[in-house]
mmCIF file of C-alpha atoms in Angstrom:
data_model
loop_
_atom_site.group_PDB
_atom_site.id
_atom_site.type_symbol
_atom_site.label_atom_id
_atom_site.label_comp_id
_atom_site.label_asym_id
_atom_site.label_seq_id
_atom_site.Cartn_x
_atom_site.Cartn_y
_atom_site.Cartn_z
ATOM 1 C CA MET R 9 52.883 -32.030 145.632
ATOM 2 C CA THR R 10 55.334 -31.495 148.521
ATOM 3 C CA ALA R 11 59.089 -31.950 148.195
ATOM 4 C CA THR R 12 59.077 -35.122 150.310
ATOM 5 C CA ALA R 13 56.247 -36.533 148.190
ATOM 6 C CA ILE R 14 58.374 -35.931 145.081
ATOM 7 C CA VAL R 15 61.274 -37.869 146.658
ATOM 8 C CA ASN R 16 58.984 -40.745 147.634
ATOM 9 C CA SER R 17 57.389 -40.807 144.157
ATOM 10 C CA LEU R 18 60.799 -40.924 142.469
ATOM 11 C CA ALA R 19 61.790 -43.726 144.848
ATOM 12 C CA VAL R 20 58.776 -45.776 143.768
ATOM 13 C CA LEU R 21 59.834 -45.207 140.142
ATOM 14 C CA LEU R 22 63.102 -46.925 141.074
ATOM 15 C CA ILE R 23 61.162 -50.109 141.838
ATOM 16 C CA LEU R 24 59.708 -50.119 138.314
ATOM 17 C CA THR R 25 63.134 -49.687 136.715
ATOM 18 C CA SER R 26 64.545 -52.425 138.964
ATOM 19 C CA LEU R 27 61.893 -54.864 137.775
ATOM 20 C CA LEU R 28 62.737 -53.952 134.175
ATOM 21 C CA VAL R 29 66.447 -54.582 134.844
ATOM 22 C CA VAL R 30 65.722 -57.978 136.416
ATOM 23 C CA GLU R 31 63.028 -59.210 134.038
ATOM 24 C CA SER R 32 64.466 -58.076 130.708
ATOM 25 C CA ARG R 33 66.143 -61.040 129.044
ATOM 26 C CA ARG R 34 68.249 -58.926 126.679
ATOM 27 C CA LEU R 35 71.471 -57.879 128.401
ATOM 28 C CA LYS R 36 71.879 -54.579 126.553
ATOM 29 C CA VAL R 37 68.326 -53.551 127.435
ATOM 30 C CA SER R 38 68.961 -54.393 131.105
ATOM 31 C CA ALA R 39 72.086 -52.210 131.058
ATOM 32 C CA TYR R 40 70.116 -49.310 129.540
ATOM 33 C CA PHE R 41 67.373 -49.682 132.168
ATOM 34 C CA TYR R 42 70.084 -49.614 134.862
ATOM 35 C CA SER R 43 71.373 -46.356 133.377
ATOM 36 C CA LEU R 44 67.818 -44.951 133.441
ATOM 37 C CA GLN R 45 67.397 -46.072 137.044
ATOM 38 C CA SER R 46 70.613 -44.320 138.021
ATOM 39 C CA LEU R 47 69.279 -41.133 136.440
ATOM 40 C CA VAL R 48 66.188 -41.390 138.651
ATOM 41 C CA LEU R 49 68.453 -42.013 141.675
ATOM 42 C CA ILE R 50 70.377 -38.831 140.858
ATOM 43 C CA SER R 51 67.076 -36.918 140.681
ATOM 44 C CA ILE R 52 66.416 -38.092 144.245
ATOM 45 C CA PHE R 53 69.897 -36.959 145.321
ATOM 46 C CA LEU R 54 69.243 -33.497 143.881
ATOM 47 C CA SER R 55 65.804 -33.298 145.504
ATOM 48 C CA LEU R 56 67.279 -34.251 148.889
ATOM 49 C CA ALA R 57 70.080 -31.740 148.363
ATOM 50 C CA VAL R 58 67.537 -28.939 147.902
ATOM 51 C CA ILE R 59 65.226 -30.062 150.722
ATOM 52 C CA ASN R 60 67.969 -30.666 153.309
ATOM 53 C CA GLU R 61 70.392 -28.010 152.017
ATOM 54 C CA ALA R 62 72.984 -30.775 151.761
ATOM 55 C CA GLU R 63 75.669 -29.424 149.447
ATOM 56 C CA GLN R 64 77.556 -32.750 149.565
ATOM 57 C CA LEU R 65 74.773 -34.361 147.566
ATOM 58 C CA TYR R 66 75.423 -32.048 144.597
ATOM 59 C CA LEU R 67 78.948 -33.459 144.192
ATOM 60 C CA TRP R 68 77.595 -36.957 144.845
ATOM 61 C CA SER R 69 75.081 -36.374 142.010
ATOM 62 C CA ILE R 70 77.835 -35.358 139.592
ATOM 63 C CA THR R 71 80.041 -38.369 140.414
ATOM 64 C CA SER R 72 77.001 -40.674 140.222
ATOM 65 C CA LEU R 73 76.084 -39.241 136.818
ATOM 66 C CA ILE R 74 79.553 -40.053 135.502
ATOM 67 C CA THR R 75 79.898 -43.497 137.098
ATOM 68 C CA LYS R 76 76.360 -44.910 137.248
ATOM 69 C CA VAL R 77 74.683 -43.382 134.193
ATOM 70 C CA PHE R 78 77.637 -43.618 131.794
ATOM 71 C CA LEU R 79 80.686 -45.560 133.049
ATOM 72 C CA VAL R 80 79.099 -48.705 134.550
ATOM 73 C CA PRO R 81 76.647 -49.230 131.619
ATOM 74 C CA PHE R 82 79.569 -48.642 129.221
ATOM 75 C CA ILE R 83 81.595 -51.396 130.967
ATOM 76 C CA LEU R 84 78.600 -53.758 130.837
ATOM 77 C CA LEU R 85 77.915 -53.029 127.152
ATOM 78 C CA ARG R 86 81.592 -53.600 126.329
ATOM 79 C CA ALA R 87 81.389 -57.001 128.026
ATOM 80 C CA VAL R 88 78.251 -57.856 126.026
ATOM 81 C CA LYS R 89 79.997 -56.812 122.813
ATOM 82 C CA ALA R 90 83.127 -58.834 123.713
ATOM 83 C CA THR R 91 81.135 -62.021 124.206
ATOM 84 C CA GLY R 92 78.489 -61.520 121.531
ATOM 85 C CA ILE R 93 75.848 -62.909 123.912
ATOM 86 C CA VAL R 94 72.798 -60.659 123.629
ATOM 87 C CA GLU R 95 70.317 -62.646 125.719
ATOM 88 C CA GLU R 96 70.764 -64.218 129.130
ATOM 89 C CA GLU R 97 70.431 -67.956 129.699
ATOM 90 C CA PRO R 98 67.003 -69.130 130.985
ATOM 91 C CA PRO R 99 66.738 -68.105 134.666
ATOM 92 C CA LEU R 100 66.153 -70.586 137.494
ATOM 93 C CA VAL R 101 62.553 -69.332 137.891
ATOM 94 C CA GLY R 102 60.058 -68.279 135.215
ATOM 95 C CA THR R 103 58.882 -64.692 134.723
ATOM 96 C CA THR R 104 55.615 -65.172 136.612
ATOM 97 C CA TRP R 105 57.258 -66.583 139.741
ATOM 98 C CA SER R 106 60.065 -64.069 139.461
ATOM 99 C CA VAL R 107 57.594 -61.152 139.495
ATOM 100 C CA ILE R 108 55.689 -62.726 142.410
ATOM 101 C CA LEU R 109 58.927 -63.129 144.382
ATOM 102 C CA ALA R 110 59.877 -59.527 143.588
ATOM 103 C CA ALA R 111 56.462 -58.289 144.772
ATOM 104 C CA LEU R 112 56.834 -60.265 148.027
ATOM 105 C CA MET R 113 60.268 -58.757 148.612
ATOM 106 C CA VAL R 114 58.983 -55.222 148.024
ATOM 107 C CA GLY R 115 56.110 -55.908 150.449
ATOM 108 C CA LEU R 116 58.577 -57.290 153.025
ATOM 109 C CA ALA R 117 60.731 -54.152 152.706
ATOM 110 C CA PHE R 118 57.746 -51.882 153.439
ATOM 111 C CA ILE R 119 56.839 -54.006 156.488
ATOM 112 C CA LEU R 120 60.401 -53.923 157.852
ATOM 113 C CA VAL R 121 60.627 -50.099 157.819
ATOM 114 C CA GLN R 122 57.369 -49.587 159.714
ATOM 115 C CA PRO R 123 59.031 -49.701 163.200
ATOM 116 C CA PHE R 124 61.415 -46.892 162.153
ATOM 117 C CA HIS R 125 60.402 -43.716 163.980
ATOM 118 C CA MET R 126 63.592 -41.684 163.711
ATOM 119 C CA LEU R 127 62.831 -38.061 162.851
ATOM 120 C CA ALA R 128 65.463 -38.085 160.097
ATOM 121 C CA VAL R 129 63.616 -40.731 158.091
ATOM 122 C CA LEU R 130 60.028 -40.150 159.177
ATOM 123 C CA ASP R 131 59.162 -38.224 155.995
ATOM 124 C CA TYR R 132 61.038 -40.657 153.754
ATOM 125 C CA LYS R 133 59.723 -44.013 154.923
ATOM 126 C CA THR R 134 58.599 -44.881 151.405
ATOM 127 C CA ALA R 135 62.031 -44.047 149.992
ATOM 128 C CA LEU R 136 63.713 -46.004 152.803
ATOM 129 C CA ALA R 137 61.507 -49.030 152.079
ATOM 130 C CA VAL R 138 62.420 -48.726 148.395
ATOM 131 C CA SER R 139 66.133 -48.652 149.242
ATOM 132 C CA LEU R 140 65.748 -51.876 151.255
ATOM 133 C CA ALA R 141 63.610 -53.369 148.465
ATOM 134 C CA HIS R 142 66.433 -52.627 146.034
ATOM 135 C CA PHE R 143 68.846 -54.592 148.142
ATOM 136 C CA LEU R 144 66.416 -57.555 148.171
ATOM 137 C CA LEU R 145 65.679 -57.278 144.423
ATOM 138 C CA GLY R 146 69.401 -57.241 143.693
ATOM 139 C CA LEU R 147 69.818 -60.356 145.829
ATOM 140 C CA HIS R 148 66.867 -61.915 143.986
ATOM 141 C CA CYS R 149 68.552 -61.200 140.641
ATOM 142 C CA MET R 150 71.869 -62.666 141.797
ATOM 143 C CA ILE R 151 70.269 -65.875 143.111
ATOM 144 C CA THR R 152 67.749 -66.616 140.353
ATOM 145 C CA ARG R 153 69.844 -65.613 137.312
ATOM 146 C CA ILE R 154 72.718 -67.777 136.128
ATOM 147 C CA ASN R 155 74.177 -65.310 133.609
ATOM 148 C CA ALA R 156 77.293 -63.667 135.083
ATOM 149 C CA LEU R 157 76.472 -60.194 133.697
ATOM 150 C CA LYS R 158 72.906 -60.411 134.969
ATOM 151 C CA GLN R 159 74.244 -61.325 138.403
ATOM 152 C CA LEU R 160 76.516 -58.299 138.115
ATOM 153 C CA LEU R 161 73.459 -56.138 137.423
ATOM 154 C CA GLY R 162 71.943 -57.607 140.599
ATOM 155 C CA PHE R 163 75.003 -56.358 142.473
ATOM 156 C CA CYS R 164 74.479 -52.927 140.889
ATOM 157 C CA LEU R 165 70.862 -52.849 142.112
ATOM 158 C CA MET R 166 71.999 -53.685 145.642
ATOM 159 C CA GLU R 167 74.593 -50.924 145.374
ATOM 160 C CA ASN R 168 71.974 -48.384 144.228
ATOM 161 C CA GLY R 169 69.823 -49.382 147.207
ATOM 162 C CA SER R 170 72.675 -48.788 149.643
ATOM 163 C CA HIS R 171 73.339 -45.378 148.052
ATOM 164 C CA LEU R 172 69.706 -44.367 148.475
ATOM 165 C CA THR R 173 69.841 -45.408 152.149
ATOM 166 C CA LEU R 174 72.977 -43.327 152.672
ATOM 167 C CA ALA R 175 71.470 -40.326 150.893
ATOM 168 C CA ILE R 176 68.397 -40.452 153.145
ATOM 169 C CA MET R 177 70.081 -41.197 156.476
ATOM 170 C CA ALA R 178 73.594 -39.785 156.086
ATOM 171 C CA TYR R 179 73.472 -37.088 153.434
ATOM 172 C CA ASN R 180 76.137 -35.120 155.323
ATOM 173 C CA VAL R 181 78.793 -37.782 154.710
ATOM 174 C CA PRO R 182 82.012 -36.035 153.565
ATOM 175 C CA GLU R 183 82.404 -35.786 149.787
ATOM 176 C CA LEU R 184 85.586 -37.861 149.752
ATOM 177 C CA ALA R 185 83.808 -40.768 151.462
ATOM 178 C CA GLU R 186 81.012 -40.609 148.863
ATOM 179 C CA ILE R 187 83.482 -40.560 145.977
ATOM 180 C CA GLY R 188 85.368 -43.468 147.571
ATOM 181 C CA ILE R 189 82.163 -45.534 147.756
ATOM 182 C CA LEU R 190 81.382 -44.828 144.088
ATOM 183 C CA THR R 191 84.939 -45.638 142.996
ATOM 184 C CA ASP R 192 84.846 -48.961 144.842
ATOM 185 C CA ALA R 193 81.611 -49.882 143.059
ATOM 186 C CA VAL R 194 83.043 -49.031 139.632
ATOM 187 C CA PHE R 195 86.140 -51.152 140.231
ATOM 188 C CA ALA R 196 83.941 -54.023 141.441
ATOM 189 C CA VAL R 197 81.870 -53.824 138.230
ATOM 190 C CA LEU R 198 85.012 -53.621 136.099
ATOM 191 C CA ILE R 199 86.633 -56.660 137.750
ATOM 192 C CA MET R 200 83.449 -58.755 137.675
ATOM 193 C CA SER R 201 82.773 -57.896 134.011
ATOM 194 C CA LEU R 202 86.327 -58.990 133.146
ATOM 195 C CA ILE R 203 85.695 -62.263 134.996
ATOM 196 C CA ALA R 204 82.457 -62.699 132.993
ATOM 197 C CA VAL R 205 84.324 -62.222 129.699
ATOM 198 C CA LYS R 206 87.051 -64.682 130.826
ATOM 199 C CA LEU R 207 84.316 -67.151 131.744
ATOM 200 C CA TYR R 208 82.863 -66.861 128.232
ATOM 201 C CA LYS R 209 86.270 -67.328 126.593
ATOM 202 C CA ALA R 210 86.977 -70.419 128.734
ATOM 203 C CA PHE R 211 83.580 -72.151 128.477
ATOM 204 C CA GLY R 212 81.751 -70.438 125.592
ATOM 205 C CA THR R 213 78.980 -69.319 127.949
ATOM 206 C CA MET R 214 78.363 -66.813 130.718
ATOM 207 C CA ASP R 215 76.547 -69.400 132.843
ATOM 208 C CA ALA R 216 78.127 -68.680 136.243
ATOM 209 C CA SER R 217 77.486 -72.266 137.364
ATOM 210 C CA GLN R 218 80.309 -73.279 135.012
ATOM 211 C CA LEU R 219 82.736 -71.759 137.524
ATOM 212 C CA LYS R 220 82.366 -75.035 139.445
ATOM 213 C CA MET R 221 84.471 -76.588 136.687
ATOM 214 C CA LEU R 222 87.430 -74.625 138.033
ATOM 215 C CA LYS R 223 87.420 -76.624 141.282
ATOM 216 C CA GLY R 224 90.600 -78.621 141.666
#
């Protein structure tokens, strides 16, 4: 198997972990699957670092390991523990339709990348399609799930997708810019998880639709 085939295969594995994050009803399990997905994402970073001799991606891998594999799941698990809610509220669509919608979005992502003929991404079209699919799957999770923490996981999927796109198309981004992007994401997760806990304390649920009650 060639190096580019390894990257594309790992990228496809990201789709599987995304589906597990979205479809798992238990919040802790979803957080663990997100951690696993981030580990796969880091494997892609390291593969790209070797293939493209991109030293910046080594530092990016280390910061991603700390933030995505450990810190973000830790924040999510703390929020679950603080609320005591172990399972999300029933989503707006059932599992069957949710999987069908996810499959359509993945198919759409692969169609959208077909016109791309840039030399930089020619070998990684599958990985690029997966990165776009991640953005769509994250959006799918945020729209169809009403649990605030599950919506936060949708944001995390979108963020992983954008990181994969950057790693493929702009792996020479300065290290400080990469660390800044990761730090922003961690703060976003921290703030949104605090809002989710406040929501639970105010309404006894993490149903994000309850935020409408705050309208004056």
